[in-house]
């Protein structure tokens, strides 16, 4: 495997757009990429968010420009990839919101023209994040209350596949889909006191962790249907070993640990594991370079 070279990556991205689309774990990977690339730039003030926005989780999108390379590294928040919003007017009263599984996220217009797009989704596909908030799936402008989580996800992945097939020219845009990034709440869930701050070593054996995550199956099916148009960035298994690599008690903006708070065993410390995902992304990109260099 080619080892990561920030300068070479920036030269490859000259005049180009590298776009990450997905949930906050996707933002985690985007932040890792910014840090990795920044190591090759002496003048750090020449790296800027184009609208002067700070990195927070509340922004719909963030675009960092590396001035001397005229390239941007962008993040679009889209935890489901399909839009979430008000239900249609004729819906039952108890339906407070809907996920429009036959439409692509409204921000998808902004992804167009990217040279590299890295998608992800997964962590928000849970009863807690959808049905508990009285959110249901919507198809053809009608809410379907009997559509379950897995059906809703499978339908959304079909919608994503059709969007890629209709909107992406593979000679111009490299498309990646990063597989599920496992969480490691030990002794409970995120809500019931699961922890990972005491984990200082990775798992040594594969038998110790869950082997598959249900979102990977329907994802793989759609990626395969695109026959070579999309590269699967398959990081689930390698990340499953890393119960030691999460933010745990250190996720708050302070260098003091907060032992009395809920722990974060979903996101990852940086530098850390998402750097490895980006090393794999780099190795794939560099092994089949863009056919024509962009002028500066
Ligand atoms: C910078 O890159 C963009 C593409 O992202 C391109 O449209 C533009 O022409 C480039 N600017 C220069 C000065 O090369
Ligand atoms: C660094 O970049 C900023 C922004 O482009 C520029 O204003 C400044 O002059 C640069 N500093 C050096 C030492 O080149
Ligand atoms: C609602 O979804 C269920 C499960 O996918 C499906 O069997 C049913 O036909 C759908 N109903 C309508 C009206 O489309
Ligand atoms: C934390 O790790 C230490 C050393 O491995 C162990 O003795 C202790 O029981 C662990 N505590 C918890 C809460 O898991």
XYZ file of C-alpha atoms and ligand atoms in Angstrom:
352
model
C 0.000 0.000 0.000
C 1.198 3.535 -0.751
C 1.864 5.303 2.512
C 0.156 8.649 3.050
C 1.953 11.677 1.659
C 0.170 14.972 2.376
C 2.011 16.943 -0.259
C 1.317 14.391 -2.941
C -2.334 14.299 -1.921
C -2.565 18.105 -2.111
C -0.906 18.087 -5.524
C -3.389 15.494 -6.689
C -6.226 17.666 -5.362
C -4.921 20.843 -7.000
C -7.912 22.761 -8.409
C -10.227 20.028 -7.172
C -12.985 19.409 -4.633
C -12.879 16.613 -2.073
C -16.339 16.221 -0.531
C -17.481 14.246 2.502
C -21.229 13.636 2.861
C -22.872 11.953 5.830
C -23.227 11.954 9.598
C -20.911 13.221 12.313
C -18.624 10.217 11.936
C -18.153 11.489 8.384
C -17.289 14.868 9.882
C -14.783 13.050 12.094
C -13.127 11.660 8.938
C -13.256 15.061 7.231
C -11.519 16.661 10.250
C -8.873 13.967 10.100
C -8.292 14.753 6.419
C -7.943 18.495 7.155
C -5.338 17.754 9.828
C -3.425 15.303 7.637
C -3.286 17.735 4.704
C -2.441 20.743 6.887
C 0.839 19.107 7.902
C 2.149 19.832 4.393
C 1.254 23.542 4.497
C 3.657 25.942 6.219
C 1.350 28.956 6.225
C -1.629 27.725 8.242
C -3.565 30.997 7.731
C -3.723 30.079 4.051
C -6.122 27.269 5.039
C -9.544 28.754 5.713
C -13.218 27.970 5.965
C -14.551 29.905 2.987
C -17.418 31.500 4.946
C -15.328 32.044 8.066
C -17.334 29.454 10.004
C -15.861 27.626 12.990
C -16.000 23.829 13.037
C -19.163 22.983 14.958
C -21.636 20.196 14.655
C -24.490 22.602 13.999
C -23.481 23.650 10.512
C -25.076 22.104 7.438
C -21.846 22.378 5.534
C -18.252 23.536 5.975
C -15.758 24.187 3.200
C -12.045 24.497 3.838
C -9.886 25.910 1.119
C -6.175 25.218 0.819
C -5.260 28.468 -0.924
C -1.924 27.564 -2.472
C -3.436 24.433 -4.013
C -6.803 26.010 -4.906
C -8.512 22.944 -3.544
C -11.378 22.538 -1.132
C -12.110 19.833 1.421
C -15.839 19.993 2.142
C -18.275 18.452 4.597
C -22.044 18.243 4.108
C -24.150 17.115 7.029
C -26.637 14.546 5.815
C -27.054 11.836 8.438
C -29.603 9.839 6.426
C -28.545 10.917 2.889
C -32.285 11.330 2.253
C -34.139 14.433 3.492
C -35.858 14.653 6.857
C -38.619 17.225 7.222
C -42.244 18.048 7.812
C -44.675 15.319 6.778
C -47.172 15.963 3.958
C -50.379 17.783 4.995
C -52.685 14.784 4.789
C -50.627 12.794 7.329
C -51.989 11.396 10.615
C -51.699 13.864 13.540
C -49.139 11.801 15.454
C -46.646 11.983 12.580
C -44.300 14.811 13.499
C -41.721 14.371 10.785
C -40.868 12.174 7.865
C -37.876 10.767 6.050
C -38.441 11.042 2.310
C -36.783 7.807 1.294
C -37.410 8.282 -2.436
C -35.607 11.649 -2.589
C -31.982 12.633 -2.211
C -31.012 15.149 0.488
C -31.693 18.753 -0.558
C -27.977 19.587 -0.231
C -27.176 17.065 -2.970
C -27.097 19.888 -5.554
C -24.004 21.188 -3.810
C -22.185 17.860 -4.070
C -22.354 17.946 -7.841
C -19.102 18.726 -9.607
C -16.967 17.290 -6.798
C -13.909 15.366 -7.934
C -14.026 12.954 -5.019
C -17.106 12.221 -2.878
C -16.943 10.088 0.252
C -20.389 9.059 1.499
C -21.380 7.459 4.748
C -24.517 6.792 6.760
C -25.550 4.335 9.456
C -25.578 5.659 12.997
C -28.901 7.504 12.620
C -30.767 4.468 11.314
C -32.186 3.459 14.682
C -35.620 3.377 16.313
C -34.427 5.971 18.805
C -33.385 8.496 16.174
C -36.444 7.951 13.963
C -39.627 6.396 15.392
C -39.162 7.613 18.985
C -39.306 11.151 17.614
C -42.577 10.267 15.833
C -40.797 10.282 12.534
C -41.899 7.870 9.798
C -40.929 7.019 6.266
C -42.508 8.798 3.344
C -42.749 7.460 -0.218
C -44.435 9.307 -3.093
C -45.534 12.157 -0.784
C -47.374 9.718 1.494
C -46.325 8.605 4.934
C -46.224 4.827 5.289
C -46.380 4.003 8.976
C -45.904 0.302 8.409
C -42.528 0.714 6.751
C -39.856 -0.501 9.191
C -36.282 0.623 9.742
C -34.655 -1.909 7.440
C -37.127 -1.344 4.619
C -36.731 2.413 4.952
C -32.953 2.063 4.847
C -32.991 -0.307 1.865
C -35.265 2.091 -0.026
C -32.991 5.034 0.780
C -29.941 3.175 -0.444
C -31.772 2.452 -3.704
C -32.502 6.168 -3.988
C -28.806 6.900 -3.405
C -27.802 4.363 -6.078
C -30.177 5.930 -8.611
C -28.847 9.386 -7.784
C -25.255 8.252 -8.355
C -26.199 6.507 -11.603
C -27.993 9.608 -12.907
C -25.703 12.359 -11.639
C -22.140 11.077 -11.444
C -19.829 10.866 -14.409
C -17.231 8.305 -13.300
C -14.606 9.814 -15.601
C -14.849 13.070 -13.591
C -15.819 12.022 -10.064
C -14.492 9.284 -7.817
C -17.187 8.005 -5.503
C -16.449 6.213 -2.242
C -18.828 4.813 0.333
C -17.383 4.266 3.768
C -18.903 1.306 5.588
C -20.282 1.366 9.130
C -17.959 2.657 11.834
C -18.621 0.590 14.955
C -19.250 2.071 18.387
C -17.901 0.458 21.564
C -20.162 1.151 24.529
C -19.052 -1.441 27.037
C -21.387 -2.471 29.857
C -24.359 -0.527 28.484
C -25.565 1.674 25.649
C -24.768 5.366 25.089
C -27.787 6.183 27.255
C -27.382 3.619 30.002
C -23.862 4.239 31.145
C -21.852 2.333 28.528
C -18.189 3.289 28.773
C -14.925 3.007 26.856
C -12.576 5.309 28.781
C -11.026 2.328 30.514
C -10.140 0.642 27.230
C -6.454 1.080 26.552
C -5.850 -1.825 24.187
C -7.577 -2.960 20.982
C -9.364 -6.290 20.937
C -6.913 -9.036 20.174
C -9.347 -11.538 18.747
C -12.125 -11.159 16.267
C -14.403 -13.394 18.306
C -14.720 -10.632 20.883
C -16.766 -8.236 18.772
C -19.854 -8.124 16.628
C -18.843 -9.256 13.158
C -21.358 -7.446 10.961
C -23.540 -4.383 11.113
C -26.918 -4.583 9.475
C -26.554 -1.443 7.353
C -23.549 -2.900 5.494
C -25.607 -5.566 3.678
C -28.105 -3.277 1.886
C -25.250 -0.829 1.222
C -23.095 -3.493 -0.412
C -26.012 -4.575 -2.582
C -26.410 -1.066 -4.040
C -22.657 -0.524 -4.428
C -22.427 -3.786 -6.378
C -25.364 -2.732 -8.564
C -23.313 0.297 -9.616
C -20.693 -2.110 -10.993
C -17.386 -0.411 -10.394
C -18.671 3.168 -10.266
C -18.280 3.295 -6.486
C -15.386 2.172 -4.351
C -16.343 0.629 -1.022
C -14.137 2.012 1.741
C -14.518 -1.034 3.916
C -13.351 -0.068 7.385
C -15.845 -1.883 9.625
C -13.759 -4.883 10.571
C -10.492 -3.057 11.137
C -12.275 -0.419 13.224
C -14.079 -3.028 15.303
C -10.790 -3.931 16.953
C -10.303 -0.384 18.219
C -12.339 -0.158 21.388
C -9.476 1.936 22.746
C -9.700 4.694 20.130
C -12.885 6.627 20.999
C -13.242 10.116 22.477
C -14.824 8.608 25.635
C -14.695 11.288 28.376
C -12.524 13.673 26.366
C -15.095 14.911 23.842
C -15.931 18.207 25.550
C -14.113 21.362 24.553
C -11.783 21.389 27.497
C -8.679 19.469 28.327
C -10.214 18.246 31.556
C -11.891 14.858 31.492
C -15.597 14.913 32.450
C -16.183 11.619 34.198
C -19.775 12.447 35.196
C -21.027 12.925 31.687
C -22.168 10.409 29.159
C -19.262 8.952 27.295
C -18.700 9.211 23.588
C -17.804 5.742 22.342
C -18.978 6.489 18.769
C -16.635 9.246 17.614
C -12.881 8.839 17.507
C -9.895 10.701 18.900
C -7.670 12.545 16.448
C -4.960 11.854 15.552
C -6.345 8.362 15.457
C -8.322 5.751 13.652
C -10.064 7.970 11.011
C -6.546 8.810 9.775
C -6.260 5.146 8.795
C -9.510 5.380 6.816
C -8.005 8.378 4.993
C -4.763 6.491 4.383
C -6.836 3.829 2.647
C -8.714 6.493 0.688
C -5.393 7.999 -0.380
C -3.923 4.648 -1.394
C -6.947 3.991 -3.618
C -6.838 7.438 -5.225
C -3.094 7.376 -5.831
C -3.167 3.922 -7.391
C -5.366 5.253 -10.217
C -4.542 8.944 -10.609
C -6.848 11.441 -12.285
C -6.288 11.328 -16.013
C -5.533 15.028 -16.468
C -3.970 17.343 -13.925
C -5.936 20.494 -13.088
C -4.222 23.795 -13.914
C -3.567 25.982 -10.863
C -9.775 26.744 -8.686
O -10.484 25.522 -8.734
C -11.783 25.628 -9.243
C -12.404 24.244 -9.171
O -12.640 23.903 -7.858
C -11.729 26.140 -10.673
O -13.050 26.293 -11.155
C -10.996 27.455 -10.729
O -10.839 27.861 -12.073
C -9.638 27.324 -10.083
N -8.993 28.633 -10.005
C -7.798 28.862 -10.492
C -7.273 30.240 -10.287
O -7.148 28.009 -11.063
C -0.188 33.378 4.720
O -1.442 33.349 4.067
C -2.224 34.504 4.270
C -3.587 34.240 3.622
O -3.457 34.007 2.266
C -1.522 35.700 3.682
O -2.291 36.861 3.916
C -0.144 35.844 4.332
O 0.562 36.875 3.672
C 0.644 34.542 4.213
N 1.863 34.635 4.969
C 3.050 34.329 4.451
C 4.227 34.461 5.382
O 3.187 33.980 3.288
C -45.921 0.451 3.211
O -44.731 -0.265 3.458
C -44.906 -1.652 3.609
C -43.562 -2.218 4.042
O -42.564 -1.892 3.085
C -45.420 -2.242 2.308
O -45.606 -3.630 2.456
C -46.725 -1.553 1.938
O -47.152 -1.986 0.683
C -46.548 -0.041 1.935
N -47.855 0.581 1.776
C -48.144 1.378 0.759
C -49.509 1.985 0.761
O -47.348 1.620 -0.142
C -10.579 -0.640 34.395
O -9.375 -1.336 34.084
C -8.689 -1.843 35.211
C -7.351 -2.421 34.722
O -7.532 -3.261 33.601
C -9.575 -2.875 35.902
O -8.923 -3.380 37.049
C -10.897 -2.196 36.293
O -11.764 -3.159 36.861
C -11.545 -1.559 35.097
N -12.725 -0.800 35.497
C -13.891 -0.867 34.856
C -14.980 0.029 35.367
O -14.082 -1.561 33.873
